[in-house]
């Protein structure tokens, strides 16, 4: 027998960027990113829903890609760049989407909304105006229990059209 702790109980030192700020932390090897952000850093915007990669409530941006925060381990993120809905909000990147969600009544309880916004921003980052089918496909991994999908698609489509119009006029 050895006194070494099992792998999941080990501590790992990480240094990463969260919403543009450097964060150094010692985390449990088994700590998921969404728990690290919520419980260790107090960034509670990303929600923990199913915690099995199914519902999309924990959607975050890591190194430019959207990921499920409940499937990524914080210990894997040494050197990574993480953006949460808080940081994206502060940067203004979501402002038009947030306005459109309000205007279109695209949120009810709001539990899914942070993940929806991060997923929608990812889709629209490519530019152009996606079809409603493409919008549905892109947010198909984000569940809304309040069944707001029609309004959510309306909101995302509205922003896509507005951005395309702005770009065309620029
Ligand atoms: S909490 Fe991560 S996908 Fe549901
Ligand atoms: S607004 Fe309630 S889960 Fe989507």
mmCIF file of C-alpha atoms and ligand atoms in Angstrom:
data_model
loop_
_atom_site.group_PDB
_atom_site.id
_atom_site.type_symbol
_atom_site.label_atom_id
_atom_site.label_comp_id
_atom_site.label_asym_id
_atom_site.label_seq_id
_atom_site.Cartn_x
_atom_site.Cartn_y
_atom_site.Cartn_z
ATOM 1 C CA UNK A 1 0.000 0.000 0.000
ATOM 2 C CA UNK A 2 1.094 3.541 -0.600
ATOM 3 C CA UNK A 3 0.067 6.763 1.103
ATOM 4 C CA UNK A 4 -0.304 8.553 -2.227
ATOM 5 C CA UNK A 5 -3.803 9.990 -2.638
ATOM 6 C CA UNK A 6 -5.882 8.680 -5.532
ATOM 7 C CA UNK A 7 -5.556 10.718 -8.751
ATOM 8 C CA UNK A 8 -8.891 12.486 -8.377
ATOM 9 C CA UNK A 9 -7.867 13.821 -4.929
ATOM 10 C CA UNK A 10 -4.561 15.269 -6.107
ATOM 11 C CA UNK A 11 -4.043 19.020 -6.247
ATOM 12 C CA UNK A 12 -2.851 20.685 -9.418
ATOM 13 C CA UNK A 13 -1.431 24.198 -9.766
ATOM 14 C CA UNK A 14 -2.803 26.129 -12.702
ATOM 15 C CA UNK A 15 -2.331 29.597 -14.139
ATOM 16 C CA UNK A 16 -4.871 30.756 -16.665
ATOM 17 C CA UNK A 17 -6.698 33.829 -17.890
ATOM 18 C CA UNK A 18 -10.327 34.287 -16.897
ATOM 19 C CA UNK A 19 -12.197 37.182 -18.474
ATOM 20 C CA UNK A 20 -8.902 38.846 -19.288
ATOM 21 C CA UNK A 21 -7.385 38.528 -15.826
ATOM 22 C CA UNK A 22 -4.637 36.164 -14.742
ATOM 23 C CA UNK A 23 -5.744 33.604 -12.183
ATOM 24 C CA UNK A 24 -3.441 31.276 -10.253
ATOM 25 C CA UNK A 25 -5.018 28.464 -8.308
ATOM 26 C CA UNK A 26 -4.412 25.077 -6.754
ATOM 27 C CA UNK A 27 -7.329 22.867 -7.715
ATOM 28 C CA UNK A 28 -8.459 19.339 -7.035
ATOM 29 C CA UNK A 29 -7.539 17.218 -10.037
ATOM 30 C CA UNK A 30 -11.204 16.272 -10.404
ATOM 31 C CA UNK A 31 -12.616 19.829 -10.161
ATOM 32 C CA UNK A 32 -14.748 20.660 -13.175
ATOM 33 C CA UNK A 33 -14.351 24.028 -14.842
ATOM 34 C CA UNK A 34 -17.899 25.157 -14.094
ATOM 35 C CA UNK A 35 -17.426 24.364 -10.385
ATOM 36 C CA UNK A 36 -14.034 26.084 -10.331
ATOM 37 C CA UNK A 37 -15.582 29.232 -11.801
ATOM 38 C CA UNK A 38 -18.712 29.184 -9.666
ATOM 39 C CA UNK A 39 -17.408 27.954 -6.350
ATOM 40 C CA UNK A 40 -13.778 29.073 -6.336
ATOM 41 C CA UNK A 41 -13.967 32.309 -8.333
ATOM 42 C CA UNK A 42 -17.570 33.347 -7.601
ATOM 43 C CA UNK A 43 -18.415 33.578 -11.299
ATOM 44 C CA UNK A 44 -21.905 32.113 -11.134
ATOM 45 C CA UNK A 45 -23.083 33.129 -14.599
ATOM 46 C CA UNK A 46 -22.469 29.708 -16.128
ATOM 47 C CA UNK A 47 -25.009 27.356 -14.598
ATOM 48 C CA UNK A 48 -24.572 23.743 -13.599
ATOM 49 C CA UNK A 49 -27.635 21.879 -14.798
ATOM 50 C CA UNK A 50 -27.329 18.248 -15.827
ATOM 51 C CA UNK A 51 -23.561 18.100 -15.137
ATOM 52 C CA UNK A 52 -23.361 15.419 -17.812
ATOM 53 C CA UNK A 53 -22.736 17.455 -20.950
ATOM 54 C CA UNK A 54 -26.340 17.331 -22.105
ATOM 55 C CA UNK A 55 -28.152 20.591 -21.271
ATOM 56 C CA UNK A 56 -25.686 23.332 -22.279
ATOM 57 C CA UNK A 57 -26.356 25.478 -19.191
ATOM 58 C CA UNK A 58 -22.615 25.478 -18.417
ATOM 59 C CA UNK A 59 -21.488 26.656 -21.870
ATOM 60 C CA UNK A 60 -18.257 28.692 -21.734
ATOM 61 C CA UNK A 61 -15.539 29.858 -24.074
ATOM 62 C CA UNK A 62 -12.100 28.286 -23.765
ATOM 63 C CA UNK A 63 -9.341 29.291 -26.173
ATOM 64 C CA UNK A 64 -11.918 30.599 -28.611
ATOM 65 C CA UNK A 65 -14.153 27.547 -28.671
ATOM 66 C CA UNK A 66 -17.348 26.940 -26.750
ATOM 67 C CA UNK A 67 -17.114 24.053 -24.313
ATOM 68 C CA UNK A 68 -19.209 22.341 -21.687
ATOM 69 C CA UNK A 69 -17.879 23.555 -18.364
ATOM 70 C CA UNK A 70 -19.138 20.393 -16.682
ATOM 71 C CA UNK A 71 -17.005 18.172 -18.909
ATOM 72 C CA UNK A 72 -13.705 20.067 -18.733
ATOM 73 C CA UNK A 73 -11.417 19.759 -15.735
ATOM 74 C CA UNK A 74 -9.901 22.955 -14.375
ATOM 75 C CA UNK A 75 -6.615 21.068 -14.025
ATOM 76 C CA UNK A 76 -6.488 20.721 -17.816
ATOM 77 C CA UNK A 77 -6.536 24.475 -18.314
ATOM 78 C CA UNK A 78 -3.050 25.602 -17.412
ATOM 79 C CA UNK A 79 -2.308 28.444 -19.846
ATOM 80 C CA UNK A 80 -5.843 28.585 -21.226
ATOM 81 C CA UNK A 81 -7.975 31.643 -21.905
ATOM 82 C CA UNK A 82 -11.478 31.351 -20.449
ATOM 83 C CA UNK A 83 -14.401 33.699 -20.999
ATOM 84 C CA UNK A 84 -17.591 33.492 -19.031
ATOM 85 C CA UNK A 85 -20.880 35.252 -19.627
ATOM 86 C CA UNK A 86 -19.802 37.885 -17.084
ATOM 87 C CA UNK A 87 -16.646 38.784 -18.977
ATOM 88 C CA UNK A 88 -18.392 38.735 -22.338
ATOM 89 C CA UNK A 89 -21.068 40.996 -20.866
ATOM 90 C CA UNK A 90 -18.510 43.451 -19.497
ATOM 91 C CA UNK A 91 -16.742 43.540 -22.858
ATOM 92 C CA UNK A 92 -19.993 44.483 -24.596
ATOM 93 C CA UNK A 93 -19.769 41.461 -26.883
ATOM 94 C CA UNK A 94 -23.246 40.256 -25.885
ATOM 95 C CA UNK A 95 -25.022 43.600 -25.565
ATOM 96 C CA UNK A 96 -27.098 43.381 -28.721
ATOM 97 C CA UNK A 97 -27.975 39.742 -28.060
ATOM 98 C CA UNK A 98 -29.018 40.548 -24.501
ATOM 99 C CA UNK A 99 -31.169 43.444 -25.705
ATOM 100 C CA UNK A 100 -32.759 41.208 -28.335
ATOM 101 C CA UNK A 101 -33.470 38.433 -25.800
ATOM 102 C CA UNK A 102 -35.293 40.977 -23.656
ATOM 103 C CA UNK A 103 -37.130 42.581 -26.577
ATOM 104 C CA UNK A 104 -38.236 39.203 -27.980
ATOM 105 C CA UNK A 105 -39.164 37.785 -24.605
ATOM 106 C CA UNK A 106 -36.620 35.023 -25.184
ATOM 107 C CA UNK A 107 -36.092 34.228 -21.528
ATOM 108 C CA UNK A 108 -38.444 33.202 -18.792
ATOM 109 C CA UNK A 109 -36.720 31.688 -15.761
ATOM 110 C CA UNK A 110 -33.349 32.573 -17.320
ATOM 111 C CA UNK A 111 -31.589 29.389 -16.255
ATOM 112 C CA UNK A 112 -30.572 28.470 -19.781
ATOM 113 C CA UNK A 113 -29.889 32.062 -20.841
ATOM 114 C CA UNK A 114 -26.142 32.407 -20.066
ATOM 115 C CA UNK A 115 -25.395 29.248 -22.037
ATOM 116 C CA UNK A 116 -27.732 30.311 -24.836
ATOM 117 C CA UNK A 117 -26.032 33.700 -25.111
ATOM 118 C CA UNK A 118 -22.543 32.202 -25.241
ATOM 119 C CA UNK A 119 -23.654 29.665 -27.863
ATOM 120 C CA UNK A 120 -25.435 32.347 -29.894
ATOM 121 C CA UNK A 121 -22.427 34.653 -29.778
ATOM 122 C CA UNK A 122 -20.268 31.803 -31.033
ATOM 123 C CA UNK A 123 -22.591 31.241 -33.995
ATOM 124 C CA UNK A 124 -22.748 34.909 -34.916
ATOM 125 C CA UNK A 125 -18.985 35.376 -34.588
ATOM 126 C CA UNK A 126 -18.649 33.810 -38.028
ATOM 127 C CA UNK A 127 -20.633 36.683 -39.572
ATOM 128 C CA UNK A 128 -23.421 36.382 -42.110
ATOM 129 C CA UNK A 129 -27.042 35.602 -41.382
ATOM 130 C CA UNK A 130 -27.625 31.962 -40.500
ATOM 131 C CA UNK A 131 -30.957 30.407 -41.431
ATOM 132 C CA UNK A 132 -33.429 29.615 -38.681
ATOM 133 C CA UNK A 133 -32.564 25.941 -39.213
ATOM 134 C CA UNK A 134 -28.877 26.720 -38.709
ATOM 135 C CA UNK A 135 -29.655 28.691 -35.564
ATOM 136 C CA UNK A 136 -31.727 25.792 -34.242
ATOM 137 C CA UNK A 137 -28.944 23.368 -35.065
ATOM 138 C CA UNK A 138 -26.344 25.505 -33.284
ATOM 139 C CA UNK A 139 -28.373 25.813 -30.084
ATOM 140 C CA UNK A 140 -29.660 22.257 -30.227
ATOM 141 C CA UNK A 141 -27.319 21.336 -27.366
ATOM 142 C CA UNK A 142 -28.753 24.075 -25.150
ATOM 143 C CA UNK A 143 -31.970 23.041 -23.449
ATOM 144 C CA UNK A 144 -34.612 25.540 -22.413
ATOM 145 C CA UNK A 145 -37.137 24.051 -20.031
ATOM 146 C CA UNK A 146 -39.337 27.114 -20.376
ATOM 147 C CA UNK A 147 -39.739 26.184 -24.060
ATOM 148 C CA UNK A 148 -38.679 29.594 -25.300
ATOM 149 C CA UNK A 149 -37.040 28.274 -28.451
ATOM 150 C CA UNK A 150 -39.113 30.196 -30.982
ATOM 151 C CA UNK A 151 -38.419 33.492 -29.251
ATOM 152 C CA UNK A 152 -34.746 32.592 -28.779
ATOM 153 C CA UNK A 153 -34.365 31.876 -32.492
ATOM 154 C CA UNK A 154 -36.191 35.162 -33.224
ATOM 155 C CA UNK A 155 -33.743 37.060 -31.015
ATOM 156 C CA UNK A 156 -30.632 35.490 -32.535
ATOM 157 C CA UNK A 157 -31.939 35.993 -36.077
ATOM 158 C CA UNK A 158 -32.725 39.641 -35.320
ATOM 159 C CA UNK A 159 -29.176 40.269 -34.138
ATOM 160 C CA UNK A 160 -27.657 38.444 -37.098
ATOM 161 C CA UNK A 161 -29.668 40.611 -39.498
ATOM 162 C CA UNK A 162 -28.851 43.794 -37.604
ATOM 163 C CA UNK A 163 -25.130 43.029 -37.544
ATOM 164 C CA UNK A 164 -25.135 42.151 -41.247
ATOM 165 C CA UNK A 165 -26.971 45.398 -42.008
ATOM 166 C CA UNK A 166 -24.537 47.391 -39.942
ATOM 167 C CA UNK A 167 -21.592 45.775 -41.659
ATOM 168 C CA UNK A 168 -23.126 46.317 -45.093
ATOM 169 C CA UNK A 169 -23.695 49.973 -44.278
ATOM 170 C CA UNK A 170 -20.192 50.444 -42.882
HETATM 171 S S1 LIG B 1 -24.428 21.271 -16.869
HETATM 172 FE FE1 LIG B 1 -22.993 21.012 -18.449
HETATM 173 S S2 LIG B 1 -24.146 20.388 -20.164
HETATM 174 FE FE2 LIG B 1 -25.583 20.433 -18.511
HETATM 175 S S1 LIG B 2 -35.682 30.477 -19.882
HETATM 176 FE FE1 LIG B 2 -36.049 28.959 -18.361
HETATM 177 S S2 LIG B 2 -34.813 27.292 -19.014
HETATM 178 FE FE2 LIG B 2 -34.744 28.669 -20.654
#
